[in-house]
Coordinates of C-alpha atoms in Angstrom, one line a residue:
Chain A
M1 CA -0.2 0.2 -0.2
S2 CA 0.9 3.8 -0.8
F3 CA 1.9 5.9 2.2
L4 CA -0.7 8.1 1.5
K5 CA -3.2 5.2 2.1
T6 CA -0.9 3.7 4.7
S7 CA -1.7 7.2 7.0
Q8 CA -5.2 7.2 7.1
I9 CA -4.5 3.5 8.8
K10 CA -2.4 4.8 11.4
S11 CA -4.0 8.4 11.7
P12 CA -7.5 7.6 12.7
W13 CA -8.6 11.2 14.1
L14 CA -11.7 10.1 16.5
M15 CA -14.9 12.4 17.5
H16 CA -16.7 11.7 19.8
F17 CA -21.0 12.6 19.9
D18 CA -23.1 12.5 22.6
C19 CA -26.4 11.5 21.2
G20 CA -28.3 11.9 24.3
S21 CA -26.5 9.0 26.5
C22 CA -26.8 8.5 29.9
N23 CA -22.7 9.6 30.0
G24 CA -21.8 5.7 31.1
C25 CA -20.6 5.2 27.4
D26 CA -19.3 8.8 27.2
I27 CA -17.1 8.2 30.3
E28 CA -15.8 4.9 29.0
T29 CA -15.1 6.7 25.7
L30 CA -13.3 9.2 27.6
A31 CA -11.6 6.6 29.7
C32 CA -9.9 5.4 26.5
L33 CA -7.3 8.1 26.2
T34 CA -5.8 8.2 30.2
P35 CA -2.7 6.7 30.4
V36 CA -4.6 3.0 31.6
Y37 CA -5.7 2.6 28.1
D38 CA -3.9 5.0 26.2
V39 CA -5.8 4.7 22.5
E40 CA -2.7 7.3 21.4
R41 CA -0.4 4.6 21.0
F42 CA -2.1 3.8 17.6
G43 CA -2.1 6.9 16.5
I44 CA -5.6 7.2 17.6
I45 CA -6.8 11.5 18.7
N46 CA -10.3 13.1 20.0
V47 CA -11.1 15.9 18.2
G48 CA -13.8 18.9 18.5
N49 CA -13.9 19.4 14.9
P50 CA -16.0 16.6 12.3
R51 CA -14.2 18.9 9.8
H52 CA -10.9 17.1 10.9
A53 CA -12.5 13.4 12.0
D54 CA -11.8 10.8 10.4
V55 CA -14.3 8.0 12.5
L56 CA -18.1 9.2 14.3
V57 CA -17.8 7.7 17.8
V58 CA -21.9 7.7 18.6
T59 CA -23.4 7.3 22.1
G60 CA -26.8 6.8 23.2
T61 CA -30.6 7.3 21.7
V62 CA -31.9 9.2 18.2
N63 CA -34.7 11.5 18.4
P64 CA -36.0 13.6 16.1
R65 CA -34.3 16.6 17.4
N66 CA -30.3 15.3 17.3
A67 CA -31.6 13.3 13.9
E68 CA -30.7 16.5 12.1
I69 CA -27.8 17.2 14.2
L70 CA -26.1 13.7 14.2
K71 CA -26.3 14.2 9.9
N72 CA -25.2 17.7 9.5
I73 CA -22.1 16.2 11.8
Y74 CA -21.2 13.2 9.7
S75 CA -22.4 15.2 6.3
Q76 CA -19.6 17.5 7.2
M77 CA -17.0 14.6 7.8
P78 CA -14.5 13.5 5.1
D79 CA -14.1 10.4 3.1
P80 CA -13.2 7.8 3.7
K81 CA -15.0 8.1 7.1
L82 CA -16.1 5.2 10.1
V83 CA -19.6 5.1 12.2
I84 CA -19.0 3.4 15.7
A85 CA -22.5 2.7 17.4
V86 CA -21.0 2.4 21.2
G87 CA -23.4 0.7 23.5
A88 CA -26.6 -0.1 23.8
C89 CA -28.4 2.5 23.3
G90 CA -26.4 3.0 20.1
C91 CA -26.7 0.2 19.0
S92 CA -30.8 -0.1 19.5
G93 CA -32.2 2.1 21.4
G94 CA -31.4 0.0 24.6
V95 CA -33.5 -0.1 27.1
F96 CA -35.3 2.8 25.5
R97 CA -36.4 1.9 22.9
D98 CA -40.2 1.5 22.5
A99 CA -40.2 5.2 24.1
P100 CA -42.3 8.1 22.2
N101 CA -39.2 10.0 21.1
V102 CA -36.9 8.1 20.7
L103 CA -36.3 6.5 16.5
G104 CA -33.5 3.9 18.0
G105 CA -30.6 3.1 17.1
I106 CA -27.7 5.0 15.4
D107 CA -28.4 2.9 12.5
K108 CA -31.3 4.5 11.9
V109 CA -30.2 8.1 10.8
I110 CA -26.5 7.3 9.5
P111 CA -24.9 4.1 8.3
V112 CA -23.0 2.4 11.1
D113 CA -19.9 0.5 10.8
V114 CA -19.1 -1.6 13.8
Y115 CA -21.4 -2.0 16.9
V116 CA -20.1 -2.2 20.1
P117 CA -22.3 -3.3 22.7
G118 CA -22.8 -2.7 26.4
C119 CA -24.8 -1.0 29.0
P120 CA -21.8 0.8 29.4
A121 CA -19.5 -0.6 26.9
K122 CA -16.2 -1.2 28.1
P123 CA -12.9 0.7 26.9
E124 CA -11.2 -2.2 25.3
A125 CA -14.5 -3.3 23.5
I126 CA -14.7 0.6 22.3
M127 CA -10.6 0.8 21.3
D128 CA -11.7 -3.0 19.4
A129 CA -13.8 -2.0 17.9
V130 CA -11.6 1.2 15.9
V131 CA -8.9 -1.3 15.0
T132 CA -12.0 -3.4 13.6
G133 CA -13.8 -0.2 11.9
L134 CA -9.6 0.5 10.7
G135 CA -9.3 -2.9 9.2
K136 CA -12.7 -2.6 7.2
L137 CA -11.0 0.8 6.4
K138 CA -8.0 -1.1 5.3
G139 CA -10.2 -3.7 2.6
I140 CA -11.7 -0.8 1.1
L141 CA -8.2 1.0 0.6
E142 CA -6.5 -2.3 -0.7
A143 CA -9.5 -2.7 -3.2
S144 CA -9.9 0.5 -4.3
Chain B
M1 CA 25.7 33.8 -4.2
N2 CA 28.4 30.4 -5.2
L3 CA 27.2 27.4 -5.2
T4 CA 27.6 26.0 -1.3
T5 CA 25.2 29.1 -0.5
F6 CA 23.0 27.4 -3.6
Y7 CA 23.2 23.4 -1.5
L8 CA 22.9 24.7 2.2
A9 CA 19.4 27.0 1.2
V10 CA 18.1 23.7 -1.1
A11 CA 19.8 21.1 2.1
G12 CA 17.5 23.6 4.4
L13 CA 14.4 23.7 2.5
I14 CA 13.4 20.0 2.0
L15 CA 16.0 18.7 5.6
A16 CA 14.2 21.5 7.4
P17 CA 10.3 20.5 7.7
L18 CA 11.5 16.9 7.8
V19 CA 13.7 18.1 11.2
G20 CA 10.4 19.8 12.3
G21 CA 8.3 16.6 11.5
L22 CA 10.8 14.5 13.9
V23 CA 10.7 17.2 16.5
A24 CA 6.6 17.4 16.8
G25 CA 7.4 13.1 17.1
V26 CA 9.6 13.1 19.5
D27 CA 7.8 16.1 21.5
R28 CA 4.6 13.2 21.3
V29 CA 6.8 10.6 22.5
L30 CA 8.2 12.4 25.4
T31 CA 4.8 13.7 26.9
A32 CA 3.1 10.3 26.3
R33 CA 6.5 9.2 28.3
M34 CA 6.0 12.0 31.1
Q35 CA 2.4 11.3 31.1
S36 CA 2.9 7.4 32.3
R37 CA 2.1 6.5 28.5
M38 CA 3.1 5.2 25.7
G39 CA 2.7 7.3 23.4
P40 CA 2.1 6.6 19.6
P41 CA 5.4 5.7 17.2
L42 CA 8.0 8.8 16.5
L43 CA 6.4 9.0 12.8
Q44 CA 2.6 10.0 13.4
P45 CA 3.1 13.4 12.6
F46 CA 4.0 11.5 8.8
Y47 CA 1.4 9.7 9.0
D48 CA -0.8 12.4 10.7
V49 CA 0.3 14.6 7.3
G50 CA 0.6 11.7 4.5
K51 CA -3.6 11.4 5.8
L52 CA -4.6 15.3 5.9
W53 CA -3.3 15.2 2.6
S54 CA -5.1 12.0 1.2
K55 CA -9.1 13.7 2.5
V56 CA -10.2 15.7 -0.1
I57 CA -12.7 18.4 1.3
A58 CA -14.3 22.1 0.1
P59 CA -12.6 24.9 2.5
A60 CA -13.9 26.7 4.2
S61 CA -13.3 30.1 1.7
H62 CA -11.8 30.1 -1.6
W63 CA -9.0 32.4 0.6
Q64 CA -7.6 30.3 2.7
G65 CA -6.1 28.2 0.2
L66 CA -4.3 30.6 -0.6
F67 CA -3.2 32.5 2.6
V68 CA -2.2 28.8 3.4
R69 CA -0.2 28.4 0.3
W70 CA 1.8 31.9 1.0
A71 CA 2.3 31.2 5.2
L72 CA 4.2 27.8 3.5
V73 CA 6.5 29.7 1.4
A74 CA 7.2 32.0 4.2
S75 CA 7.6 29.7 6.5
L76 CA 10.1 27.9 3.6
A77 CA 11.2 30.8 3.3
S78 CA 12.6 31.8 6.5
D79 CA 14.5 28.0 6.8
V80 CA 16.8 29.2 3.6
L81 CA 17.6 32.6 4.9
L82 CA 19.0 30.6 8.6
A83 CA 20.5 27.8 6.0
A84 CA 21.9 30.0 3.4
G85 CA 23.4 31.9 6.0
A86 CA 21.4 35.2 5.3
D87 CA 19.9 37.9 8.2
V88 CA 18.8 36.9 10.7
L89 CA 16.1 39.8 10.8
M90 CA 15.0 38.9 7.6
C91 CA 14.7 35.5 8.7
F92 CA 12.4 36.6 11.7
F93 CA 10.2 39.1 9.6
V94 CA 9.3 36.4 7.2
Q95 CA 8.5 34.1 9.7
A96 CA 6.2 36.8 11.4
A97 CA 4.8 37.2 8.0
S98 CA 4.2 32.9 7.9
A99 CA 2.4 33.7 11.5
S100 CA 0.6 37.1 9.7
F101 CA -1.0 34.1 7.2
V102 CA -2.2 31.5 9.5
A103 CA -4.7 34.0 11.5
L104 CA -5.6 35.5 7.6
G105 CA -6.9 32.0 6.4
A106 CA -8.6 31.5 9.7
F107 CA -10.4 34.9 9.3
C108 CA -11.7 33.8 6.0
G109 CA -13.7 31.3 8.1
S110 CA -17.3 30.8 8.5
S111 CA -16.6 29.1 12.3
P112 CA -16.3 31.2 15.2
Y113 CA -13.9 29.3 17.0
S114 CA -11.5 30.5 13.9
K115 CA -11.8 33.8 13.7
L116 CA -11.3 34.4 17.6
G117 CA -8.1 31.9 17.1
A118 CA -7.5 33.9 14.9
Q119 CA -8.0 37.2 16.7
R120 CA -5.9 35.6 19.4
E121 CA -3.1 34.1 17.6
L122 CA -2.2 38.0 16.7
F123 CA -2.6 39.2 20.4
Q124 CA 0.0 36.1 20.2
L125 CA 2.4 37.7 17.7
L126 CA 2.2 40.8 19.8
A127 CA 2.9 39.7 22.9
Y128 CA 6.4 37.5 21.6
E129 CA 7.4 39.2 18.5
P130 CA 8.9 41.7 20.2
V131 CA 10.6 39.5 22.4
F132 CA 12.1 37.6 19.4
L133 CA 13.4 40.7 17.7
V134 CA 15.4 42.4 21.4
A135 CA 16.1 38.8 21.6
I136 CA 17.9 38.4 17.8
L137 CA 19.6 42.5 18.4
C138 CA 20.7 40.3 21.6
M139 CA 22.8 38.6 19.1
A140 CA 23.8 40.5 16.8
K141 CA 25.4 43.3 18.9
V142 CA 27.8 40.0 20.7
S143 CA 28.6 38.2 17.5
G144 CA 28.8 42.1 15.5
G145 CA 26.5 41.1 12.2
F146 CA 22.9 40.3 11.4
D147 CA 24.0 37.0 9.2
A148 CA 23.8 33.3 10.8
Y149 CA 27.9 32.9 10.5
S150 CA 28.4 35.3 12.6
F151 CA 25.6 34.1 15.4
M152 CA 27.6 30.4 14.7
A153 CA 31.5 31.6 14.2
S154 CA 31.9 33.0 17.8
D155 CA 34.5 31.5 20.4
Q156 CA 33.0 31.8 23.3
P157 CA 28.6 30.9 24.1
L158 CA 26.2 34.3 23.2
L159 CA 24.8 32.9 26.5
Y160 CA 27.6 33.9 28.4
K161 CA 26.9 37.9 27.1
M162 CA 23.0 37.1 27.1
P163 CA 21.5 34.9 29.8
L164 CA 18.2 37.1 30.2
I165 CA 16.5 36.8 27.1
V166 CA 16.7 33.2 27.8
P167 CA 13.3 33.7 29.4
G168 CA 12.1 35.5 26.2
L169 CA 13.5 32.7 23.7
L170 CA 11.1 29.8 25.8
F171 CA 8.4 32.3 26.8
V172 CA 9.0 32.2 22.2
V173 CA 9.1 28.8 21.7
L174 CA 6.2 28.1 24.3
V175 CA 3.7 29.9 21.5
K176 CA 5.9 28.5 18.5
L177 CA 5.0 25.1 19.8
R178 CA 1.7 25.6 21.1
K179 CA 2.5 24.5 24.4
S180 CA 0.6 25.4 27.2
P181 CA 0.4 28.5 29.3
F182 CA 0.1 29.5 26.0
D183 CA -1.6 27.2 23.7
I184 CA -4.1 30.1 23.3
S185 CA -4.7 30.9 20.0
G186 CA -5.3 27.4 19.0
S187 CA -3.4 24.0 21.1
H188 CA -1.3 21.6 20.2
H189 CA -3.4 19.3 21.5
M190 CA -6.6 18.5 19.4
H191 CA -8.9 20.2 21.7
Q192 CA -9.6 22.9 23.9
E193 CA -12.1 25.7 25.1
V194 CA -12.4 27.1 21.0
V195 CA -12.7 23.6 19.7
R196 CA -9.3 23.9 17.2
G197 CA -8.8 27.7 17.2
V198 CA -7.0 29.4 14.3
Y199 CA -6.8 25.9 12.9
T200 CA -10.7 25.2 13.3
D201 CA -11.8 25.8 10.0
Y202 CA -9.0 24.1 7.7
A203 CA -9.0 21.1 6.9
G204 CA -7.6 18.2 4.1
R205 CA -4.9 19.2 2.2
D206 CA -4.9 22.7 3.4
F207 CA -4.7 21.3 6.9
A208 CA -1.5 19.4 6.1
L209 CA -0.1 22.9 4.7
L210 CA -0.3 24.5 7.0
E211 CA 1.1 21.1 9.9
I212 CA 4.1 21.9 7.6
A213 CA 4.8 25.2 7.7
H214 CA 4.4 24.9 11.3
W215 CA 7.5 22.2 11.3
A216 CA 9.4 24.6 9.2
D217 CA 8.5 27.1 11.7
V218 CA 9.6 24.8 14.8
T219 CA 12.6 24.7 13.2
V220 CA 13.3 27.9 12.8
V221 CA 12.4 29.3 16.2
L222 CA 14.9 26.4 18.0
W223 CA 17.2 26.9 15.4
I224 CA 17.3 30.6 16.1
C225 CA 17.7 29.9 20.6
S226 CA 19.9 27.0 19.2
F227 CA 22.8 30.8 18.6
L228 CA 22.8 30.7 22.3
W229 CA 25.6 27.9 22.8
A230 CA 27.0 27.6 19.1
T231 CA 30.3 26.8 19.7
S232 CA 29.5 23.5 17.8
P233 CA 27.2 21.4 15.7
L234 CA 26.4 19.3 18.7
A235 CA 26.2 22.0 21.4
M236 CA 23.7 23.8 18.8
V237 CA 21.3 20.4 18.8
V238 CA 21.7 19.9 22.2
T239 CA 20.4 23.8 23.2
A240 CA 17.5 23.4 20.5
F241 CA 17.0 19.6 22.8
L242 CA 17.3 21.8 25.6
F243 CA 14.5 24.5 24.6
L244 CA 12.1 21.9 23.3
F245 CA 12.5 19.2 26.7
A246 CA 11.9 22.5 28.8
A247 CA 8.7 23.7 27.0
L248 CA 7.5 20.3 27.0
V249 CA 8.5 20.3 31.0
I250 CA 7.0 23.2 32.1
D251 CA 3.7 22.6 29.2
N252 CA 2.7 19.2 31.4
I253 CA 2.8 21.5 34.3
S254 CA 0.9 24.3 33.8
A255 CA -2.6 25.2 32.7
R256 CA -3.5 28.0 30.1
L257 CA -3.2 30.9 30.4
T258 CA -6.0 33.6 29.2
W259 CA -4.2 35.7 26.5
R260 CA -4.7 39.1 29.1
H261 CA -2.6 38.1 31.6
M262 CA 0.2 36.8 27.9
L263 CA 0.2 40.2 27.2
K264 CA -0.1 42.0 30.5
V265 CA 2.0 40.3 32.7
V266 CA 4.6 37.2 31.1
A267 CA 5.1 39.3 27.6
P268 CA 5.9 42.5 29.4
I269 CA 7.8 41.2 32.1
S270 CA 10.4 38.9 29.4
L271 CA 10.5 41.9 26.8
V272 CA 12.1 44.0 29.7
L273 CA 14.3 41.2 31.1
A274 CA 15.5 41.2 27.4
T275 CA 15.5 44.9 27.0
A276 CA 17.9 45.1 30.1
N277 CA 20.1 42.7 28.8
L278 CA 20.4 45.2 25.6
L279 CA 21.5 47.5 27.5
W280 CA 24.2 45.7 29.1
L281 CA 25.9 45.2 25.6
Y282 CA 25.9 48.2 24.6
M283 CA 26.8 50.0 28.0
E284 CA 29.6 47.5 28.3

């Protein structure tokens, strides 16, 4: 693979969006950045700007209000991009799936590449999801 | 201009950004180790720039691309001037132009964070440029010329005659490396209260070019700092590394200041110290 394609796999900048989570999964996501898990060793950086992001990590359920914001953030990210749905709520709506204001999981609004189950999801599982997503991206880049 | 100067200029043009990229890599690894982390690979900044270059995204404003390219040209020109042994004062002004282009590009964006970052960038310019200028004047007074070769030709280290400019130069290094407590306009780290500050609206290839310009800037600043102990190439490298290491330690133990504190307290103190050193040199 060329240097530019290798770079795309070795430098995933991650943006975290709380779509209506109880903050359990958000705390676990941020725990990945701490010295215990040190996600930066994979080249991963937590960015606050969708224009700089390659991976969108979304926690929580989607409702009609935040669905627009989620779509907006997703559309501002440059291709190729990955979306990771974290936690039971992000995957399917979790215990809130039948609530009248809940649309369901993240995949009701934007395409999801990797699902991370758990309530809350473990930091190890979130990191594994990013690495799995990068494996998927590598396959796409090699095929192109 | 003879052929050797030409070769040195070309070497400066190619090697300076590469050295800046390596400095960024060392910076990230050392920072991680200071925080009991493993950190990314040494070449991570090059992967980051490669990734940004391969991303295609519409610019926030068409003017931004122009300003980014001018910033890159100015930053590389300052490296070339130093490598060719030209006037250090000219190098300083060209490098300041580069920082202004970055701020102008950020003003063109639509994000309020970008505009806020650009305003803070101008305040930073206002704070560190006079200190940097006086430091270079001190070096020129001691070495007897403004060209880079005179700075490197003195028998004894320039530091002996200008101890008071060290805090000022450290201030400049902290600002240019975008390190705490002076990462006010845009932090080296990826997230701050104004998102990415002056960098917020730059993305894709423009951001990659801006990162290369930043590497070139860092090389120039550390190179000028290394003139303080320019008795041999190794001594210069060690001096530059000591400035980098001091900046990393300060970054890890301090919180971000406000631009008001920087402009009203830190900049005047370092400027007064540097000016006192210059006056002492003239009265000696």
